[in-house]
Structures are given as structure tokens and as C-alpha cells.
PDB file of C-alpha atoms in Angstrom:
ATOM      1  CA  UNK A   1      64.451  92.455  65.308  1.00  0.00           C
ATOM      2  CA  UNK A   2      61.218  92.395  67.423  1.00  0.00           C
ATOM      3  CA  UNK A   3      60.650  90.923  70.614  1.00  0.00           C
ATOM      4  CA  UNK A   4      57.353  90.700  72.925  1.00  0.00           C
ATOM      5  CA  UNK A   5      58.083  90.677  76.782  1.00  0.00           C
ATOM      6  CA  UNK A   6      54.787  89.591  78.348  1.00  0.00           C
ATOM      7  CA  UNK A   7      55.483  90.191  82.342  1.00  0.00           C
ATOM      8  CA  UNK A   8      53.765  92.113  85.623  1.00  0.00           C
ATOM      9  CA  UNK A   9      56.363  94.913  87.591  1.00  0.00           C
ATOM     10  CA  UNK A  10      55.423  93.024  90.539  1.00  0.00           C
ATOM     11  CA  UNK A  11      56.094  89.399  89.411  1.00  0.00           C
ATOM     12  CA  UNK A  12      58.955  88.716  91.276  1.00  0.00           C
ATOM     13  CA  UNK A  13      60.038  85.693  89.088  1.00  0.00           C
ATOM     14  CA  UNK A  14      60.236  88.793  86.314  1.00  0.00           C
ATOM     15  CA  UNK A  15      62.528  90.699  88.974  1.00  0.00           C
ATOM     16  CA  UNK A  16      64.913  87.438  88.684  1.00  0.00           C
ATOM     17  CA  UNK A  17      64.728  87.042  84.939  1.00  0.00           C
ATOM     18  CA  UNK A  18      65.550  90.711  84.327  1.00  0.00           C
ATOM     19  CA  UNK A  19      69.488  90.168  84.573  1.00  0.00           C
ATOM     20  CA  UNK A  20      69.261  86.987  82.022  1.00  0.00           C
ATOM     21  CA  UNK A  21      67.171  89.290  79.693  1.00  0.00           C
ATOM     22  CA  UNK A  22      69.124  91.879  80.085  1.00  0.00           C
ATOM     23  CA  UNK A  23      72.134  90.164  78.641  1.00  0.00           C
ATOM     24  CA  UNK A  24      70.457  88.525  75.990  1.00  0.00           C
ATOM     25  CA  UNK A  25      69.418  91.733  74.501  1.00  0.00           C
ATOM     26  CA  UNK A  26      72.938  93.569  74.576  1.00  0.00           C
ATOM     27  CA  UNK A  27      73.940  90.492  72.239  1.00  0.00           C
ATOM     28  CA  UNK A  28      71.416  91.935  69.975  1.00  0.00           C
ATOM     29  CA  UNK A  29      71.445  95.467  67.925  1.00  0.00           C
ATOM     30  CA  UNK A  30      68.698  97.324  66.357  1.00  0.00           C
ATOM     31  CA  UNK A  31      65.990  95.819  68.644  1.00  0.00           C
ATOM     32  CA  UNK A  32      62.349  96.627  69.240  1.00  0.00           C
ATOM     33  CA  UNK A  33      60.732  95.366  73.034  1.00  0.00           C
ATOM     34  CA  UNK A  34      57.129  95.375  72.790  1.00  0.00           C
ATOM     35  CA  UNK A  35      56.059  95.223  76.444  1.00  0.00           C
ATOM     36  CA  UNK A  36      52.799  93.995  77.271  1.00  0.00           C
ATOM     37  CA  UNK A  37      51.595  93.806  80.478  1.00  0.00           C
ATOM     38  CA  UNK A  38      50.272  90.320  81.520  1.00  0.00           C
ATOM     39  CA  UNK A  39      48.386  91.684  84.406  1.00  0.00           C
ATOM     40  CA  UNK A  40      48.846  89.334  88.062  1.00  0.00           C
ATOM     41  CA  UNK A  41      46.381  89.785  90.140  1.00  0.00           C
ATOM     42  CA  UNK A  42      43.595  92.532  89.616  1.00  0.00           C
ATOM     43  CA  UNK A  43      42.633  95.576  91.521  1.00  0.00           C
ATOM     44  CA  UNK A  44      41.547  94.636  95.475  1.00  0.00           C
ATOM     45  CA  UNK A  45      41.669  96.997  98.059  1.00  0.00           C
ATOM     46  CA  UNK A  46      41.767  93.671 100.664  1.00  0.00           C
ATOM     47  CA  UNK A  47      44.967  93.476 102.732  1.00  0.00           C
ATOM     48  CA  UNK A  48      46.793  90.053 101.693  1.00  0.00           C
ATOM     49  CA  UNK A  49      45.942  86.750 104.211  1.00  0.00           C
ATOM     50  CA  UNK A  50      49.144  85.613 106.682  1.00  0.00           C
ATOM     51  CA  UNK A  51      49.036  82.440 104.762  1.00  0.00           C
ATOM     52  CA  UNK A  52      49.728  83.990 101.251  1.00  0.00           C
ATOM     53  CA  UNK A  53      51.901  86.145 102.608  1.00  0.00           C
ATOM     54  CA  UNK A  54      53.865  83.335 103.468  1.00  0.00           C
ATOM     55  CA  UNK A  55      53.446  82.010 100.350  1.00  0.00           C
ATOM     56  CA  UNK A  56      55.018  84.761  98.392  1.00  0.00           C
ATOM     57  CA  UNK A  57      58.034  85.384 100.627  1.00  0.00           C
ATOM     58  CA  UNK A  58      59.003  81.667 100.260  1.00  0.00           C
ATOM     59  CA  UNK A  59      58.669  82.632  96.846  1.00  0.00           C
ATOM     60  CA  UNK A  60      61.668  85.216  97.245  1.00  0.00           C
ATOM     61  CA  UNK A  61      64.065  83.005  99.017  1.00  0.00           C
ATOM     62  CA  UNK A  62      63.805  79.909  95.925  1.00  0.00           C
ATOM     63  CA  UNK A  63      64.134  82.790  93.379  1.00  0.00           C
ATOM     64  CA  UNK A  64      67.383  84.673  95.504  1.00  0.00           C
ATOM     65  CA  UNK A  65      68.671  81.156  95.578  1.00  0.00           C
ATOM     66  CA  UNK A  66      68.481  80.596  91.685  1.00  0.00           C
ATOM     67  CA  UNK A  67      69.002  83.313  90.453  1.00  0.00           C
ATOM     68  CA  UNK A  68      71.718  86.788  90.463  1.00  0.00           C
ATOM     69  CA  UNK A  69      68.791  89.147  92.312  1.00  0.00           C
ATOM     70  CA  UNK A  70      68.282  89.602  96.252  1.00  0.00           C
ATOM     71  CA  UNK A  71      65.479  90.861  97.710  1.00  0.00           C
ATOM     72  CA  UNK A  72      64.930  93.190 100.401  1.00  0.00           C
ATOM     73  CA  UNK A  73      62.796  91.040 103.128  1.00  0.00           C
ATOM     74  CA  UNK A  74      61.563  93.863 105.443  1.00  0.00           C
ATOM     75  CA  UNK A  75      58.924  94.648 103.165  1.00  0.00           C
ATOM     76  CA  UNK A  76      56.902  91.933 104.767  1.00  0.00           C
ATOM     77  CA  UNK A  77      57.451  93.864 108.199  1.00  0.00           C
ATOM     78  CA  UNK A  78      56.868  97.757 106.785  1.00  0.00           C
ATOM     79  CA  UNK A  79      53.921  97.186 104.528  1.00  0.00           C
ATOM     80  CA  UNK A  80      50.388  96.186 104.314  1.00  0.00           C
ATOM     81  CA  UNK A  81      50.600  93.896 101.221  1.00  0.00           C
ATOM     82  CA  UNK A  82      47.980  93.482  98.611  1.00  0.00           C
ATOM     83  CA  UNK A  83      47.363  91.010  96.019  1.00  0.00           C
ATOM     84  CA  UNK A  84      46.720  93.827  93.361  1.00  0.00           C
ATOM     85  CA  UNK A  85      49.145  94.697  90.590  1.00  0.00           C
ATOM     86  CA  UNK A  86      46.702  95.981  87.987  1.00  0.00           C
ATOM     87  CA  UNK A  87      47.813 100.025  89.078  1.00  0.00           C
ATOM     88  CA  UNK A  88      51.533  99.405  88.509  1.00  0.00           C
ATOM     89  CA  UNK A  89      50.318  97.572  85.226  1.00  0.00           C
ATOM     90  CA  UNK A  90      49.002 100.753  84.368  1.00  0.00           C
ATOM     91  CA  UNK A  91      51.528 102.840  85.567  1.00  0.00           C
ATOM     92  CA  UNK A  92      53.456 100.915  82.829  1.00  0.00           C
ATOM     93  CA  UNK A  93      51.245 101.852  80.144  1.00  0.00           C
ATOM     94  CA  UNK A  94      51.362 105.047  81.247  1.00  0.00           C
ATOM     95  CA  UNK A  95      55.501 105.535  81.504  1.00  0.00           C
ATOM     96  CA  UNK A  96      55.038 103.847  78.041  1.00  0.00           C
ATOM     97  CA  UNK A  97      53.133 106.860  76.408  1.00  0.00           C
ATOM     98  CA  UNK A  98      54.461 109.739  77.898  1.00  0.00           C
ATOM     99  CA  UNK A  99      58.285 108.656  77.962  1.00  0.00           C
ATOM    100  CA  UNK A 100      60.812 107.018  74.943  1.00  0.00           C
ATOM    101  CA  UNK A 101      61.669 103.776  76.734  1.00  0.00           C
ATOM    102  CA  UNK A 102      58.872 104.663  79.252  1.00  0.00           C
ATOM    103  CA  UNK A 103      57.704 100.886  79.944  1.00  0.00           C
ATOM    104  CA  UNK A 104      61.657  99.496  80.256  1.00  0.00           C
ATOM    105  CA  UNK A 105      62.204 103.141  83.110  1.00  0.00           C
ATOM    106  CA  UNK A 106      58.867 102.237  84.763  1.00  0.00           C
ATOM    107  CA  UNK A 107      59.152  98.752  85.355  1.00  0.00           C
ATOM    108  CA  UNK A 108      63.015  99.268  86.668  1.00  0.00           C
ATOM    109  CA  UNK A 109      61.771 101.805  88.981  1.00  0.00           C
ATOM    110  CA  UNK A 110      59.133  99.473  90.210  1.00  0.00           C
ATOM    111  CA  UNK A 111      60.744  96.592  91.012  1.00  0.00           C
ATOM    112  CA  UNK A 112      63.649  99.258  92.674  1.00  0.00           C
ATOM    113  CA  UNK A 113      60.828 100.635  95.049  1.00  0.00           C
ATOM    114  CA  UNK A 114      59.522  96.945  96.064  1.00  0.00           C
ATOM    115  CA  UNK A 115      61.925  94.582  95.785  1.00  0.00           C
ATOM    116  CA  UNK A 116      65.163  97.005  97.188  1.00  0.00           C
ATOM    117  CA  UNK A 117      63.629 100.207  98.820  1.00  0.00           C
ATOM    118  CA  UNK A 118      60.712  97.538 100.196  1.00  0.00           C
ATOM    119  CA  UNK A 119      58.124  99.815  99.253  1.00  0.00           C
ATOM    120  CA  UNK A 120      54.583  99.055  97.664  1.00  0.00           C
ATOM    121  CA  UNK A 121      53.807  99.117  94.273  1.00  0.00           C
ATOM    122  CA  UNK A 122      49.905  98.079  94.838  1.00  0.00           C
ATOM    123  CA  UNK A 123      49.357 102.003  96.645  1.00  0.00           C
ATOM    124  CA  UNK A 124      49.428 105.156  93.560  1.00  0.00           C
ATOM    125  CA  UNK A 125      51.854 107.026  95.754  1.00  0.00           C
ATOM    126  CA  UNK A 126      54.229 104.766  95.447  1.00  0.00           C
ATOM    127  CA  UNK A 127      53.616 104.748  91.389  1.00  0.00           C
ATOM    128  CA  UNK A 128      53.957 108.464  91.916  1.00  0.00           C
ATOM    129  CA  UNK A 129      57.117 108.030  93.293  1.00  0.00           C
ATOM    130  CA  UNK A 130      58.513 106.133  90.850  1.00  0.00           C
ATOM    131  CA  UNK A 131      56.878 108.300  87.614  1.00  0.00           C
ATOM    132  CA  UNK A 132      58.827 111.592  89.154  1.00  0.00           C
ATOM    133  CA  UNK A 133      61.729 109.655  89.630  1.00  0.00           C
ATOM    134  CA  UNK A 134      62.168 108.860  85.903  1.00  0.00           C
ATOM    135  CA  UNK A 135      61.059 112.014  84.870  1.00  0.00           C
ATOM    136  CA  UNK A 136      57.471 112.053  84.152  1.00  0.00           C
ATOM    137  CA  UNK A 137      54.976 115.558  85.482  1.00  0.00           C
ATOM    138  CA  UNK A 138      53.360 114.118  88.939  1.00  0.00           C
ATOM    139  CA  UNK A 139      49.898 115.684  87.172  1.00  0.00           C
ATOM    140  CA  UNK A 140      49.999 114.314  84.000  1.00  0.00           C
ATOM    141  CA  UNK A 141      50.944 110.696  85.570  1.00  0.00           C
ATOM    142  CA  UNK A 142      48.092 110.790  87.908  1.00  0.00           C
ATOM    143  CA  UNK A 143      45.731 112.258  85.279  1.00  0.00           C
ATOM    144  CA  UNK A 144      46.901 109.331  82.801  1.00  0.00           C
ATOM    145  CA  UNK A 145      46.787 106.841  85.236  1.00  0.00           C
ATOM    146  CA  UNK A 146      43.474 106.988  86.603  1.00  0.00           C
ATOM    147  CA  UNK A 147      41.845 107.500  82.721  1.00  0.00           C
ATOM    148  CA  UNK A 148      39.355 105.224  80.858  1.00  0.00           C
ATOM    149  CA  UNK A 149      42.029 104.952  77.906  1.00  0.00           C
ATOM    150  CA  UNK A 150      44.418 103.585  79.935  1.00  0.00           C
ATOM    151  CA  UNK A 151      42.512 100.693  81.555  1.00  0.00           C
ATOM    152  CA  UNK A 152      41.264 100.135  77.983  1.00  0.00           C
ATOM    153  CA  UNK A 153      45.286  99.213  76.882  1.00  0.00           C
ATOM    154  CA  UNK A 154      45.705  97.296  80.290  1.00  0.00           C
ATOM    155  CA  UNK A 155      42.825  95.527  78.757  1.00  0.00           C
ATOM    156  CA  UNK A 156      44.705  95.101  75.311  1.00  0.00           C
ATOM    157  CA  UNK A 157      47.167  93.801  77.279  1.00  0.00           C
ATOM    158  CA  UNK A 158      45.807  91.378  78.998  1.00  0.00           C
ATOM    159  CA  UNK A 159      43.901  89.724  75.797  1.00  0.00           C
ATOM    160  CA  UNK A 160      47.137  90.039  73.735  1.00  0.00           C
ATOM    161  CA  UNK A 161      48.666  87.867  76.530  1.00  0.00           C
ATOM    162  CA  UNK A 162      45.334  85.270  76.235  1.00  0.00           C
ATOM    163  CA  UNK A 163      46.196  85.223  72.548  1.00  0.00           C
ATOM    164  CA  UNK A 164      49.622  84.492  73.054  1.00  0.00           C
ATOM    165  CA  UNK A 165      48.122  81.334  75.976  1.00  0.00           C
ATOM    166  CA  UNK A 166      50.668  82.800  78.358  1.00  0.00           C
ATOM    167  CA  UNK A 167      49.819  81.331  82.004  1.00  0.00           C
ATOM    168  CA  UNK A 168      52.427  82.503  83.657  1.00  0.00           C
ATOM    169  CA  UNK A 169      55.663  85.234  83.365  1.00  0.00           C
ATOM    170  CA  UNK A 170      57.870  85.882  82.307  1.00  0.00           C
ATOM    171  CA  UNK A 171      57.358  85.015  79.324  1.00  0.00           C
ATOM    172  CA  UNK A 172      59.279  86.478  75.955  1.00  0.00           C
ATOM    173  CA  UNK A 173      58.423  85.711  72.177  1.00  0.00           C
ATOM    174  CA  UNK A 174      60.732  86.691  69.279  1.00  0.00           C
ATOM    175  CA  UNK A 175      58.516  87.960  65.929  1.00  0.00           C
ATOM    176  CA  UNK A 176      59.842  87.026  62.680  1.00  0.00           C
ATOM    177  CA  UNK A 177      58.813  88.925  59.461  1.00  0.00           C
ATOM    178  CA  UNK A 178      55.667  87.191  58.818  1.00  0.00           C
ATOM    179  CA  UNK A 179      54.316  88.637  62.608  1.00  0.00           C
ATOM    180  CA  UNK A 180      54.502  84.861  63.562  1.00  0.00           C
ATOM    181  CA  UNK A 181      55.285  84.601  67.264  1.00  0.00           C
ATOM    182  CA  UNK A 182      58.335  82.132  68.615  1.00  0.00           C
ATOM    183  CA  UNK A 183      58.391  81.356  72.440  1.00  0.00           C
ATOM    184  CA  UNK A 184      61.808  82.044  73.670  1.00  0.00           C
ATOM    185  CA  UNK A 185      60.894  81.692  77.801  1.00  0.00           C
ATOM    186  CA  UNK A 186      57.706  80.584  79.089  1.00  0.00           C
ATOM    187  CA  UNK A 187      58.703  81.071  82.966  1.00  0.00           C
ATOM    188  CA  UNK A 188      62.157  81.797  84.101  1.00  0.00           C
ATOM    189  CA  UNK A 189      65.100  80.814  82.056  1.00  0.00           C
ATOM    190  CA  UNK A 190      68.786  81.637  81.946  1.00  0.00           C
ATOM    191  CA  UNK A 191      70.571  83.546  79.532  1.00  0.00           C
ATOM    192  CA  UNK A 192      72.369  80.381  78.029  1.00  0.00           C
ATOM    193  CA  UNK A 193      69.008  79.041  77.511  1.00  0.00           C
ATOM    194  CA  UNK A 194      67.608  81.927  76.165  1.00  0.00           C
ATOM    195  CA  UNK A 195      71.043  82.347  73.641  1.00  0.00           C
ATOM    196  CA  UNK A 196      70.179  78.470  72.472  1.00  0.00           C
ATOM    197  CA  UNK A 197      66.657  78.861  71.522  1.00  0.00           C
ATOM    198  CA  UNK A 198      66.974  82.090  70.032  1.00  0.00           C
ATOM    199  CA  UNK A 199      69.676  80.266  67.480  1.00  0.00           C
ATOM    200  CA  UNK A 200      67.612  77.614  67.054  1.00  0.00           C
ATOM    201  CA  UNK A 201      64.320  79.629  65.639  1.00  0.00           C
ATOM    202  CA  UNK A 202      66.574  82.582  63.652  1.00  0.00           C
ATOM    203  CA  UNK A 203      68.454  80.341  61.726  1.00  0.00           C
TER     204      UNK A 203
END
């Protein structure tokens, strides 16, 4: 049974859907996750305006409200934001190749170091942080990281998620046998939801 997850580590509407997917795969054995990284907001070494700032940590009170996450708020007061996720993209890719489950460890550990720890994901020491943590050599990660081969999969990525005409994430498709792609959440969803339509396609 194959599944794509098309997401970004530092999509916070991902951070809130990871509880409903979560349970929605335990129903399931003998699964493949293909995880393809939709890619946010590309690289920009500009600090974030007040006024999107704003804008994103509304975001994180409507998402604690619907859904089972929390957030921890004081990374607005310890960080300089950016609006660039296209590293921790590619930290992904990199967890992916170097460790079994790699993408899955990598993406937890992300949204653990900005979302709980409030630290940021958009600087490669923080990426650092999180590669050591789930077991991968500080050297080879930063090596891996920084290489043409891996921006050329981040860009993979992001025209698998064109050819998909995913706007926004999360956003999970189940493949039947024929490789043809079903839409199973386009945006967040519950599990419930997610149960329903899966029964609906797979029968």
C-alpha cells in the first residue's frame, strides 16, 4: 500500500495534521510513505517583516484551536524569523538517504526544534542539531546538505508536487496499482475524514 505525503517541516498546518496522519496510518499494515517535499518558501537570507510575522503567529493560535498540537509561542520573542524553508527541505532529503525512515526522523525532529524547543529551522545549525539528534555523522549531514545532488532532488520534489497541482500542504495521495494518484487531503483534514475517503477510493 503506497502513499505520497507532499508537505514542508516548517508548514505548521503539517505540524497539526501530523497526529490525524499518524493514526490513519497505524490502521494500515505493510505501508510505503513516499515523502516529497513541497518546498514553502525558498532560500532568503532577509529577516521576516513585523506584519508577516503577525501573520504566521495568528496562524498558530487557529491551528492550536482546531486541532490536538500546541505550539510553543516564544519563538516569536527568541528568534530572528525567516521566510525560508528550502534548507530544512533539504535536510529532509538528506535524513532520507543516509537513514531507514530518515525523512519520517527528520521532519519529527524539525517540527520538535521549532514548534516545542522554539528554535529555527531556516539557520543549518539548527538542521545540525536535529541530524545528530537522530543519529546521522554532523560531517556527512553538512557535506550532504550543502551538495549539488541534493538541491537537484529538492528540485524533483518540488516538480513532482507541480505534477501532482498541489497548492498548498498538507496534502496526501494514496497510489493504486496502476501508479494512478487518489487525493486523500488537500489541506488539513481529520482522521475521520481521512478514514472515509480512503474507503471510498480502495473499495
Amino acid at each position: 500500500m503506497r502513499f505520497i505525503y507532499v508537505m514542508d517541516p516548517m508548514c505548521a498546518w503539517c505540524y497539526g495534521f501530523k497526529p490525524e496522519l499518524e493514526a490513519f496510518f497505524k490502521m494500515h499494515s505493510d505501508i510505503h510513505v513516499e515523502w516529497v517535499m513541497g518546498g514553502l518558501a525558498p532560500d532568503n537570507n532577509q529577516p521576516m517583516s513585523e506584519q508577516l510575522r503577525e501573520t504566521i503567529a495568528a496562524y498558530w493560535q487557529q491551528i492550536e484551536a482546531k486541532t490536538q498540537v500546541t505550539f510553543n509561542h516564544d519563538y516569536w520573542h527568541c528568534n530572528t524569523p525567516y521566510r525560508s524553508t528550502y534548507l530544512a527541505c533539504r535536510a529532509v532529503i538528506v535524513a532520507n538517504d543516509l537513514l531507514e525512515n530518515g525523512a519520517e526522523k527528520m521532519v519529527n525532529a524539525i517540527q520538535t526544534a521549532y514548534y516545542q524547543k522554539a528554535q529555527n529551522p531556516s539557520l543549518e545549525n539548527t538542521l545540525i542539531e536535529c541530524a545528530i539528534e537522530i543519529g546521522i555523522d554532523k560531517d556527512e549531514f553538512v557535506h550532504a546538505l550543502n551538495s549539488e545532488q541534493t538541491q537537484k532532488t529538492l528540485t524533483q520534489h518540488l516538480a513532482i508536487t507541480q505534477q501532482l497541482n498541489v497548492t498548498g500542504f498538507p496534502a496526501l495521495f494514496y497510489l493504486d496499482d496502476n501508479n494512478q494518484a487518489y487525493p486523500l487531503a488537500l489541506g488539513y483534514c481529520t482522521f475521520n475524514e481521512l478514514a472515509q475517503r480512503f474507503n471510498r477510493i480502495s473499495q
